[in-house]
PDB file of C-alpha atoms in Angstrom:
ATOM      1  CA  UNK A   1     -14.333  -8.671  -9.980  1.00  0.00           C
ATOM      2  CA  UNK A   2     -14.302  -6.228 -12.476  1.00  0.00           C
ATOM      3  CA  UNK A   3     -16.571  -4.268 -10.345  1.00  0.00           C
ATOM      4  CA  UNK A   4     -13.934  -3.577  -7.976  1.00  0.00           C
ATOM      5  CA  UNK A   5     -11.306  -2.826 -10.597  1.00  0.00           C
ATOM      6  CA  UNK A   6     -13.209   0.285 -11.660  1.00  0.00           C
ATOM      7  CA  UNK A   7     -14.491   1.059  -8.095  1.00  0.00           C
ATOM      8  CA  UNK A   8     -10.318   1.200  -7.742  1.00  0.00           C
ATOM      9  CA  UNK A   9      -9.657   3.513 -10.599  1.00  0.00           C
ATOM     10  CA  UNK A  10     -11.432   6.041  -8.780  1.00  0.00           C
ATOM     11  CA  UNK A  11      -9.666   5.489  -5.777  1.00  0.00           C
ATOM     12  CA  UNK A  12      -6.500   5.765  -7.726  1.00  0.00           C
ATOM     13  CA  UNK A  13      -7.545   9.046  -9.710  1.00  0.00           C
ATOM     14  CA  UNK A  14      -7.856  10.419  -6.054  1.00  0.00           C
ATOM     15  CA  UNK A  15      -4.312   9.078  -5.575  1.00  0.00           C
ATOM     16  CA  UNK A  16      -2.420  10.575  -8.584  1.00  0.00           C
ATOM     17  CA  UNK A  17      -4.585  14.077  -7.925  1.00  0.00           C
ATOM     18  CA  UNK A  18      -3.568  14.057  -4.610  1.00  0.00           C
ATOM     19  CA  UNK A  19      -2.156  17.442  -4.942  1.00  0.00           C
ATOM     20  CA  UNK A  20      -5.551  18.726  -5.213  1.00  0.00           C
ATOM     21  CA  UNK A  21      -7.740  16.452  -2.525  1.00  0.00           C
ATOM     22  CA  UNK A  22      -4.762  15.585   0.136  1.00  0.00           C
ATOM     23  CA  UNK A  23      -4.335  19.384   1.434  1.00  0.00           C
ATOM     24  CA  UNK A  24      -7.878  20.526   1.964  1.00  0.00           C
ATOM     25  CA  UNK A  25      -8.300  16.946   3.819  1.00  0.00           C
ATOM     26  CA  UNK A  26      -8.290  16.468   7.253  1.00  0.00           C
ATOM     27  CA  UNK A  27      -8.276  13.224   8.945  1.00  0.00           C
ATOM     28  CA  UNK A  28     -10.685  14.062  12.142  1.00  0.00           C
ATOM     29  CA  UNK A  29     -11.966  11.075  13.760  1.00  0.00           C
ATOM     30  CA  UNK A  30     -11.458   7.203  12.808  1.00  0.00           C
ATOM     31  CA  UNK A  31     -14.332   6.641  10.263  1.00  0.00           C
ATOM     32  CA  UNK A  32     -11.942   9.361   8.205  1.00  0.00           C
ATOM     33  CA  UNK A  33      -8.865   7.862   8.986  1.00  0.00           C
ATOM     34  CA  UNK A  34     -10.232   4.278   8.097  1.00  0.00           C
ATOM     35  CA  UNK A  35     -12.205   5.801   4.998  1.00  0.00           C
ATOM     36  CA  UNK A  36      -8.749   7.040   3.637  1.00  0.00           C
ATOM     37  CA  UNK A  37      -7.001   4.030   4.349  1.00  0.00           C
ATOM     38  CA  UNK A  38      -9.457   2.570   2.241  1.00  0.00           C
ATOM     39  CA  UNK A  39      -8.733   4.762  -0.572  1.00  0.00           C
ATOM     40  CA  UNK A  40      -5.110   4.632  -0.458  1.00  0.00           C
ATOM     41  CA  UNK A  41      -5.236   1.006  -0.614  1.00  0.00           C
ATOM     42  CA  UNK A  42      -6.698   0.784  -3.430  1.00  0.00           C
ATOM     43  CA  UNK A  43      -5.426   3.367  -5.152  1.00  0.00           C
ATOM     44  CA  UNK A  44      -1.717   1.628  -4.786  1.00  0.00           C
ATOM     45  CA  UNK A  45      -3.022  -1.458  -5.566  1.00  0.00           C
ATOM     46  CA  UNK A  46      -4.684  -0.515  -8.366  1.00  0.00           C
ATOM     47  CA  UNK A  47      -1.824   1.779  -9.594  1.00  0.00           C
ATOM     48  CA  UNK A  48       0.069  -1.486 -10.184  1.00  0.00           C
ATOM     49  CA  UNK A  49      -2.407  -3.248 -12.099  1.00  0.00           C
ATOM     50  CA  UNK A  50      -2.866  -0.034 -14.401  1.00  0.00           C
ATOM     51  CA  UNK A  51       0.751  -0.093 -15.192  1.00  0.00           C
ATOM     52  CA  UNK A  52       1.183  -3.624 -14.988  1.00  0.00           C
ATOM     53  CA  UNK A  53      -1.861  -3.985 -18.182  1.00  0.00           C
ATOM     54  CA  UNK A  54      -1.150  -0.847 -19.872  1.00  0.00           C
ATOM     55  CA  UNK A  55      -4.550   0.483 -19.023  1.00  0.00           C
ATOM     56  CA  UNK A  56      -5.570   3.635 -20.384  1.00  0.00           C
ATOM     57  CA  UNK A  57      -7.967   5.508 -18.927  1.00  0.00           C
ATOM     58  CA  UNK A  58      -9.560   9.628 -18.064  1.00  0.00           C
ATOM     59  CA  UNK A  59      -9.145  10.168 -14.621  1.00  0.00           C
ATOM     60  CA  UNK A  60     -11.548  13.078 -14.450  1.00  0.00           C
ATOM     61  CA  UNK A  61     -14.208  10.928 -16.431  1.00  0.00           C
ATOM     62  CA  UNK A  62     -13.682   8.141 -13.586  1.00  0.00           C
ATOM     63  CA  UNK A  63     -14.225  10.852 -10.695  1.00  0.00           C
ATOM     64  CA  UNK A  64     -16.991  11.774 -12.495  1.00  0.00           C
ATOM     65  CA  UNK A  65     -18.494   8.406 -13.018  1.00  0.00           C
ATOM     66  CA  UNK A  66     -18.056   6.982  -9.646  1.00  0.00           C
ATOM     67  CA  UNK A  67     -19.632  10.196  -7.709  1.00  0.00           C
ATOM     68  CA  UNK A  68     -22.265  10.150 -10.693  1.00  0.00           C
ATOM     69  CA  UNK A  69     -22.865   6.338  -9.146  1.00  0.00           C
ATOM     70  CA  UNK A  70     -22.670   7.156  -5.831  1.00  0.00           C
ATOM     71  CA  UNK A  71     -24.414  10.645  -5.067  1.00  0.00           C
ATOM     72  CA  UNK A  72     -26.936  10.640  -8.184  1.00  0.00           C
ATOM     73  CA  UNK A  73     -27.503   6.918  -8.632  1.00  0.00           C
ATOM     74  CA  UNK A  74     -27.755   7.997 -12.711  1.00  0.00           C
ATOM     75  CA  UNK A  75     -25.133   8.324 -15.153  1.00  0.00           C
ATOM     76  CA  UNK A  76     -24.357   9.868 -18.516  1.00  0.00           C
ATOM     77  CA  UNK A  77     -25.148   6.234 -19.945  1.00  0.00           C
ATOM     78  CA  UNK A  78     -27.028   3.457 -18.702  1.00  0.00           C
ATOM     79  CA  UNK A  79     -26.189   1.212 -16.473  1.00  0.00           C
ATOM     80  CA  UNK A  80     -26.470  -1.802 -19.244  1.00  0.00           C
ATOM     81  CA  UNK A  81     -24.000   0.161 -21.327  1.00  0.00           C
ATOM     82  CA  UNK A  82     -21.817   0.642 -19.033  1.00  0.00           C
ATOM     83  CA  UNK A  83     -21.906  -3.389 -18.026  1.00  0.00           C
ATOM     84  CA  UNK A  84     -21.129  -3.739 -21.450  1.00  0.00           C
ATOM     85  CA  UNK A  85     -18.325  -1.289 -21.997  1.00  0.00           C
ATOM     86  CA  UNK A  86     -16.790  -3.027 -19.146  1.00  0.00           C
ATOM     87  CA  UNK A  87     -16.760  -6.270 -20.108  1.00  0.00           C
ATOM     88  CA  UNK A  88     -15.400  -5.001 -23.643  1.00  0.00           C
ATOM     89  CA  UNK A  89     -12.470  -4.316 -21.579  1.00  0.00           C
ATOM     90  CA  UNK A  90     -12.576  -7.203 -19.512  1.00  0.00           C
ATOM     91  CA  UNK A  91     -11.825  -9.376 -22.588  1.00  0.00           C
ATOM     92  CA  UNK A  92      -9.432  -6.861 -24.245  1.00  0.00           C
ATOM     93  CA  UNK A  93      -7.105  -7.356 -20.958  1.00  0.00           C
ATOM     94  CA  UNK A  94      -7.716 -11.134 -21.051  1.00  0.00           C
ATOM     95  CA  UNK A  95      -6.682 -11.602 -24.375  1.00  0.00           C
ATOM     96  CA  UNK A  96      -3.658  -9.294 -24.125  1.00  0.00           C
ATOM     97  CA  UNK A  97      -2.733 -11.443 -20.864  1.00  0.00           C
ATOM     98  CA  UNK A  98      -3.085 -14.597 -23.054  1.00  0.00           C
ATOM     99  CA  UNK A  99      -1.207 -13.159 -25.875  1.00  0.00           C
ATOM    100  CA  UNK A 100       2.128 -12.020 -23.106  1.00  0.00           C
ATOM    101  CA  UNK A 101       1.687 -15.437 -21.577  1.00  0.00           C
ATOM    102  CA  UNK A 102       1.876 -17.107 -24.791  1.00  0.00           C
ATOM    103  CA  UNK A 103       5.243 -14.959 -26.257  1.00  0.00           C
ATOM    104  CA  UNK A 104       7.181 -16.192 -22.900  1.00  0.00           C
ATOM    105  CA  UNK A 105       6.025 -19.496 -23.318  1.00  0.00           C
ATOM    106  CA  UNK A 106       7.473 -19.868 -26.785  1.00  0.00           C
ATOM    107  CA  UNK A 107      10.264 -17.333 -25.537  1.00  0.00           C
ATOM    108  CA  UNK A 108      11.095 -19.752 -23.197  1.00  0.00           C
ATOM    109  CA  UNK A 109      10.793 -22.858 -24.927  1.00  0.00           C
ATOM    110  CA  UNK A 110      13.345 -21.532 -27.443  1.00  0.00           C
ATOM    111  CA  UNK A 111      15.319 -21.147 -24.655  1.00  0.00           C
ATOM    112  CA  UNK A 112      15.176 -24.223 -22.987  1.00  0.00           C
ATOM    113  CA  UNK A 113      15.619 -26.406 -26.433  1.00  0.00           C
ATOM    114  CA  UNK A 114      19.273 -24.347 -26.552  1.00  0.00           C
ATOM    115  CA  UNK A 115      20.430 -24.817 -23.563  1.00  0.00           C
ATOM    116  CA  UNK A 116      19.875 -28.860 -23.877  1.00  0.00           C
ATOM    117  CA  UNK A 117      21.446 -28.581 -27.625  1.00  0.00           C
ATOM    118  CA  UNK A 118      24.690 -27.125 -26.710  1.00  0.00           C
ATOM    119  CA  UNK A 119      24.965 -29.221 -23.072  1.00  0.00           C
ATOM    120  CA  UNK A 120      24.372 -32.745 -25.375  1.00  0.00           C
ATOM    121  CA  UNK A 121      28.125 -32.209 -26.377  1.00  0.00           C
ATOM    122  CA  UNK A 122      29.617 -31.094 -22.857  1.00  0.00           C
ATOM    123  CA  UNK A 123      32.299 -33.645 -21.267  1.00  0.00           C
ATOM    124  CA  UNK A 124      30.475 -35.101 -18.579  1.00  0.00           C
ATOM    125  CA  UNK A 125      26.871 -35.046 -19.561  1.00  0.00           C
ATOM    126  CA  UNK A 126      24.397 -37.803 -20.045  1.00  0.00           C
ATOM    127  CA  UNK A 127      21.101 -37.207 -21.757  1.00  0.00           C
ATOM    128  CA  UNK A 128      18.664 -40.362 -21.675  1.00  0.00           C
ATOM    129  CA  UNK A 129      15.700 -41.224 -23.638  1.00  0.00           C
ATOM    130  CA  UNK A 130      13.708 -38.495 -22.228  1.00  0.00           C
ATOM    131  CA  UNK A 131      15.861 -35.672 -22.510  1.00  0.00           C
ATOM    132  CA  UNK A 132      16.759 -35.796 -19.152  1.00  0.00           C
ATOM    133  CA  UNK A 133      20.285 -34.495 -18.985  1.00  0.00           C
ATOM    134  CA  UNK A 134      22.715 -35.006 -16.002  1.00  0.00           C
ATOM    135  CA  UNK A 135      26.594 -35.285 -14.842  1.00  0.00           C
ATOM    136  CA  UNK A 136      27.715 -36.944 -12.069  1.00  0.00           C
ATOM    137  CA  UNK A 137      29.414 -34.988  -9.449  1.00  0.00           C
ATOM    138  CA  UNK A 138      29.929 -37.595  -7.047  1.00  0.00           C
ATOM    139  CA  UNK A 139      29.280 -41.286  -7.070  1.00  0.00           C
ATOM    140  CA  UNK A 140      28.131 -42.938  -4.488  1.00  0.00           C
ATOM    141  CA  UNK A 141      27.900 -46.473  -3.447  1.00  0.00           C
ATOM    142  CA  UNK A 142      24.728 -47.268  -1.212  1.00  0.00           C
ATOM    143  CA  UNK A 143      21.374 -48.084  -2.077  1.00  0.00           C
ATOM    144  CA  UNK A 144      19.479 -47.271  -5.928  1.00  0.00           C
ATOM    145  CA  UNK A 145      15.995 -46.152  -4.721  1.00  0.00           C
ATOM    146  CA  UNK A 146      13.039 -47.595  -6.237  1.00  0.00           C
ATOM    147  CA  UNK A 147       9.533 -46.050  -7.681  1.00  0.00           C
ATOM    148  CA  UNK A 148       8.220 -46.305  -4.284  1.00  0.00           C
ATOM    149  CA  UNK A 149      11.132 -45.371  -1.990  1.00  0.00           C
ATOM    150  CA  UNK A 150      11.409 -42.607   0.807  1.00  0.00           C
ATOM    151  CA  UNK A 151      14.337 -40.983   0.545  1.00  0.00           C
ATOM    152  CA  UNK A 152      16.364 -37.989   1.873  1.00  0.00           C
ATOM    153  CA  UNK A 153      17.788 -35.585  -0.371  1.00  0.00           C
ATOM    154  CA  UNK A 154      20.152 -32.125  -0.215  1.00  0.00           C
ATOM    155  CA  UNK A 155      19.227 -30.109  -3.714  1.00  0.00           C
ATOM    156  CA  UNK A 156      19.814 -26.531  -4.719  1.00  0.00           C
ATOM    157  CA  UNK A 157      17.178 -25.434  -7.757  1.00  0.00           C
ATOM    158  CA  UNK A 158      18.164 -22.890 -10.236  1.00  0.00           C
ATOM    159  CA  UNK A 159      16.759 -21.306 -13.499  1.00  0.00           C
ATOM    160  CA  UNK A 160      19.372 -21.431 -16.878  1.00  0.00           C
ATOM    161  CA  UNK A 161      20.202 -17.930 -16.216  1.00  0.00           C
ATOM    162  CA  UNK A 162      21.498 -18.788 -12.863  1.00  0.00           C
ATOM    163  CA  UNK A 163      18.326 -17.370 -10.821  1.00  0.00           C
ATOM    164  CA  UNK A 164      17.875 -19.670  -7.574  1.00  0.00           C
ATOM    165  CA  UNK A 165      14.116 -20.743  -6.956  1.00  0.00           C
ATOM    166  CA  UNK A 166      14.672 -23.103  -4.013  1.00  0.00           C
ATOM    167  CA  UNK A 167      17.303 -24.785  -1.848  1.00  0.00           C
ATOM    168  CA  UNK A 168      17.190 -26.986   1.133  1.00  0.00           C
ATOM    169  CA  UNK A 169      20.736 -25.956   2.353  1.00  0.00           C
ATOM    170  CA  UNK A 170      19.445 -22.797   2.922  1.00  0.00           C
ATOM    171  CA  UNK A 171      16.488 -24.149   4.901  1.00  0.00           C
ATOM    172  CA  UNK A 172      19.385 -26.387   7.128  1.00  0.00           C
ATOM    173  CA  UNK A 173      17.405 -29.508   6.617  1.00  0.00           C
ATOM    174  CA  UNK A 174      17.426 -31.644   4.534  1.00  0.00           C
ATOM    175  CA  UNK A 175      13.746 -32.575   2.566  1.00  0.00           C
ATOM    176  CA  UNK A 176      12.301 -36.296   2.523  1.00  0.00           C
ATOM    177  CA  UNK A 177       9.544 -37.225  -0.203  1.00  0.00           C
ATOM    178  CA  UNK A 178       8.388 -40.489  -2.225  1.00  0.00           C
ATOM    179  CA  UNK A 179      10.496 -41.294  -5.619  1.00  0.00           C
ATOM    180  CA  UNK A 180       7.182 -41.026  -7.340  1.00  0.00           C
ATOM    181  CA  UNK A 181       5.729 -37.710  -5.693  1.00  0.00           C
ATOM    182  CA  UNK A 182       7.983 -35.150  -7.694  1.00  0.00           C
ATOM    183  CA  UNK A 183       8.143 -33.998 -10.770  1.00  0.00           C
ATOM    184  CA  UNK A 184       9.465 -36.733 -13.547  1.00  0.00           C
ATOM    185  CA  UNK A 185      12.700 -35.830 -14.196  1.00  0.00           C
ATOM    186  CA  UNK A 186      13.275 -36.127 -10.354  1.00  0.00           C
ATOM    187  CA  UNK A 187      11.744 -39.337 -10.326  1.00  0.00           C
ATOM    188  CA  UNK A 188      13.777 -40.575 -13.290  1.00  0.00           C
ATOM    189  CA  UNK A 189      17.152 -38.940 -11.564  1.00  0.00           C
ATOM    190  CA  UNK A 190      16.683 -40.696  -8.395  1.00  0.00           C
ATOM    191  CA  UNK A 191      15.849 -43.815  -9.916  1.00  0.00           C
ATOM    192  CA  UNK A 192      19.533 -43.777 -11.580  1.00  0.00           C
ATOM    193  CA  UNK A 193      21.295 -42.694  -8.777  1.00  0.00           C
ATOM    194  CA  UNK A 194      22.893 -44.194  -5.478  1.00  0.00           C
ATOM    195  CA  UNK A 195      22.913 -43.507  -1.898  1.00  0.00           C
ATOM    196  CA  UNK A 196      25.946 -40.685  -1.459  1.00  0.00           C
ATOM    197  CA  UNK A 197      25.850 -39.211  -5.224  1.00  0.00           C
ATOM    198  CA  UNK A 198      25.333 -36.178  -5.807  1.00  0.00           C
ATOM    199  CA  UNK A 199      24.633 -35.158  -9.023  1.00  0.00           C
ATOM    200  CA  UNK A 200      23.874 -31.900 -11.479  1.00  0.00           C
ATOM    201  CA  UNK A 201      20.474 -32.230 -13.094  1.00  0.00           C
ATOM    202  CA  UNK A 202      19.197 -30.291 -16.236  1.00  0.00           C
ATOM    203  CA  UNK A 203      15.547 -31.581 -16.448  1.00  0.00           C
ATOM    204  CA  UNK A 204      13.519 -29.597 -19.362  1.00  0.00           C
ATOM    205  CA  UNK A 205      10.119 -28.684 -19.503  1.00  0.00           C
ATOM    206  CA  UNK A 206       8.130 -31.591 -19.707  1.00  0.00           C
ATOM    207  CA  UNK A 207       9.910 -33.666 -17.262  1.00  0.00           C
ATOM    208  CA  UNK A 208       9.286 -30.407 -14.662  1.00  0.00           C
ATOM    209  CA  UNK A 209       6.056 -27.970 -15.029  1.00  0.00           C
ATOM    210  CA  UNK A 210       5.849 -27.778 -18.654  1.00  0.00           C
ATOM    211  CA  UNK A 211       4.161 -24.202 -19.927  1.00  0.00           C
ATOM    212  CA  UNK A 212       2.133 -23.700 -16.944  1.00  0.00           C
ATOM    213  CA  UNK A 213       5.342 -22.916 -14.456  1.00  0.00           C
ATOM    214  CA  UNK A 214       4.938 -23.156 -10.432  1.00  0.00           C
ATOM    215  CA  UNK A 215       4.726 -20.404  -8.632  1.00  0.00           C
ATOM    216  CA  UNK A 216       6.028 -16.565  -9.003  1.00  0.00           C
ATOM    217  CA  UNK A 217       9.675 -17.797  -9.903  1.00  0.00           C
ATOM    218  CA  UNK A 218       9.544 -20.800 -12.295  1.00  0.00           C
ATOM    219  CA  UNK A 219       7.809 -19.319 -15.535  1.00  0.00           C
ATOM    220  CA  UNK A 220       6.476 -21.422 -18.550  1.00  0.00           C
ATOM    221  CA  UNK A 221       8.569 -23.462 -19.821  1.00  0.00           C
ATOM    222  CA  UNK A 222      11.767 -23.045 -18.162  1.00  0.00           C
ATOM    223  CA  UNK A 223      14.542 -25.940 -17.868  1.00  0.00           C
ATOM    224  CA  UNK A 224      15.247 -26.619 -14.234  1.00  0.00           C
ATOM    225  CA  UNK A 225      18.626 -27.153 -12.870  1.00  0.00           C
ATOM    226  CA  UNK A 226      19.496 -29.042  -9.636  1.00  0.00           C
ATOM    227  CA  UNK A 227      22.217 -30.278  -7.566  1.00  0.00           C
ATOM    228  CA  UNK A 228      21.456 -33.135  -5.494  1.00  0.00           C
ATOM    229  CA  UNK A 229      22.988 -34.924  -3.286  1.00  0.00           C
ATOM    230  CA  UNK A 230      20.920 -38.496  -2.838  1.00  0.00           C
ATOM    231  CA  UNK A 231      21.870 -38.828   1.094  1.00  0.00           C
ATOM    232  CA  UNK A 232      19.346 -41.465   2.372  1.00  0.00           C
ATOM    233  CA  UNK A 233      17.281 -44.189   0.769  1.00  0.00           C
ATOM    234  CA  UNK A 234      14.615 -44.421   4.039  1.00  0.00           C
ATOM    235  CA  UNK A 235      13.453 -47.748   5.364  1.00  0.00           C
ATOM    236  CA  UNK A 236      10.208 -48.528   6.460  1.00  0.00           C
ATOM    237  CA  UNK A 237      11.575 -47.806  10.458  1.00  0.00           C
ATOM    238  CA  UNK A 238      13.251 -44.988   9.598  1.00  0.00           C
ATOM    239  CA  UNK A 239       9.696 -43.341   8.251  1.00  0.00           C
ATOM    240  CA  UNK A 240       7.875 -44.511  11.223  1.00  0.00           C
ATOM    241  CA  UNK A 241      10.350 -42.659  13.802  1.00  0.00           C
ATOM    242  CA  UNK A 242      10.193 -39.538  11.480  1.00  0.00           C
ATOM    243  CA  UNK A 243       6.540 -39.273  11.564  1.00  0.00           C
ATOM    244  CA  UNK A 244       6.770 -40.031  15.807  1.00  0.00           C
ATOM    245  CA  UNK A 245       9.471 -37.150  16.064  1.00  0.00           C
ATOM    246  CA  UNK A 246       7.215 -34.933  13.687  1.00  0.00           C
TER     247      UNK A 246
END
């Protein structure tokens, strides 16, 4: 892997010279216009992990070192030092990563323990045993689900600061799942409520993705906040048509 990352810093180097290389090049037939693609592929993608990890680096020592690689097949060190060297900075970037990840984790937790703190004391809001914290928006007066239960749900998902990471009223359609195959404060939610409620949800870390977050929007440790409206508990029938219209 790390192979390619320096086989892009040359590629990049080319990019941020291009001043110099760009006007004395000509693309003339395709294996030109597909070898340039190739560089300027790289070179953006790289550009983004350089800035992204703080990288530095000597763009006329990379230059150097790739066409010493490529033309010569000899360098100014040997190829076990540079191995080396490399994976020096292999574990330099890892452990910064590690360190970053770790300062938003706690970052976040901070966060998250707030936010639960001061919404303990707002009208409205019932925190159980496991910190689950919700407020009823709507009662309703069908069916409770059970552990095992279909059911059919409206939600809308959104970070503390307001950020929106999901919503099925967006989508049109409304999602159906098992009690049991979300995340636990969803299963404990659902559990409480009945058939036409909707409710506000404020489920923190460890009843949602805990410090490993999902995805590109839900980070570590983040308190999740959902309304849901509980419209369907599902029947054994109703699951068997759904699955023939699917």
């Amino acid at each position: 892997m790390f192979k390619r990352v320096i086989a892009l810093v040359f590629f990049v180097s080319i990019f941020l010279s291009h001043e110099i290389y760009s006007q004395n090049l000509t693309l003339k037939n395709q294996t030109d216009s597909i070898s340039y693609s190739i560089g300027l592929n790289y070179g953006l993608g790289l550009f983004n992990n350089l800035v992204g990890d703080s990288i530095p680096y000597n763009a006329q020592a990379m230059i150097t070192g790739f066409s010493d690689g490529l033309i010569k097949q000899q360098g100014l060190i040997s190829n076990d030092q540079a191995q080396q060297l490399i994976m020096i900075l292999q574990e330099q970037i890892m452990q910064k990563r590690e360190a970053t990840a770790n300062i938003e984790k706690q970052k976040n937790l901070q966060k998250s323990m707030q936010f639960h703190a001061d919404m303990k004391n707002k009208p409205g809001v019932v925190t159980t045993a496991s910190g689950l914290q919700y407020r009823i928006i709507k009662e309703g007066t069908g069916k409770i689900p059970t552990e095992t239960s279909q059911v059919k749900v409206h939600y809308k998902g959104t970070l503390i600061d307001g950020r929106q990471f999901d919503s099925s009223y967006e989508r049109n359609e409304p999602a159906v799942f098992p009690v049991n195959g979300v995340i636990k404060g969803w299963t404990e939610a659902l559990k409480l409520m009945k058939e036409g409620s909707k409710w506000m949800l404020m489920i923190p870390p460890d009843l949602a993705y805990g410090d490993r977050g999902a995805g590109q929007l839900i980070g570590p440790n983040e308190t999740l906040i959902f309304e849901v409206e509980l419209l369907e508990v599902m029947d054994a029938n109703q699951m068997q048509e759904l699955k023939k219209a699917d």
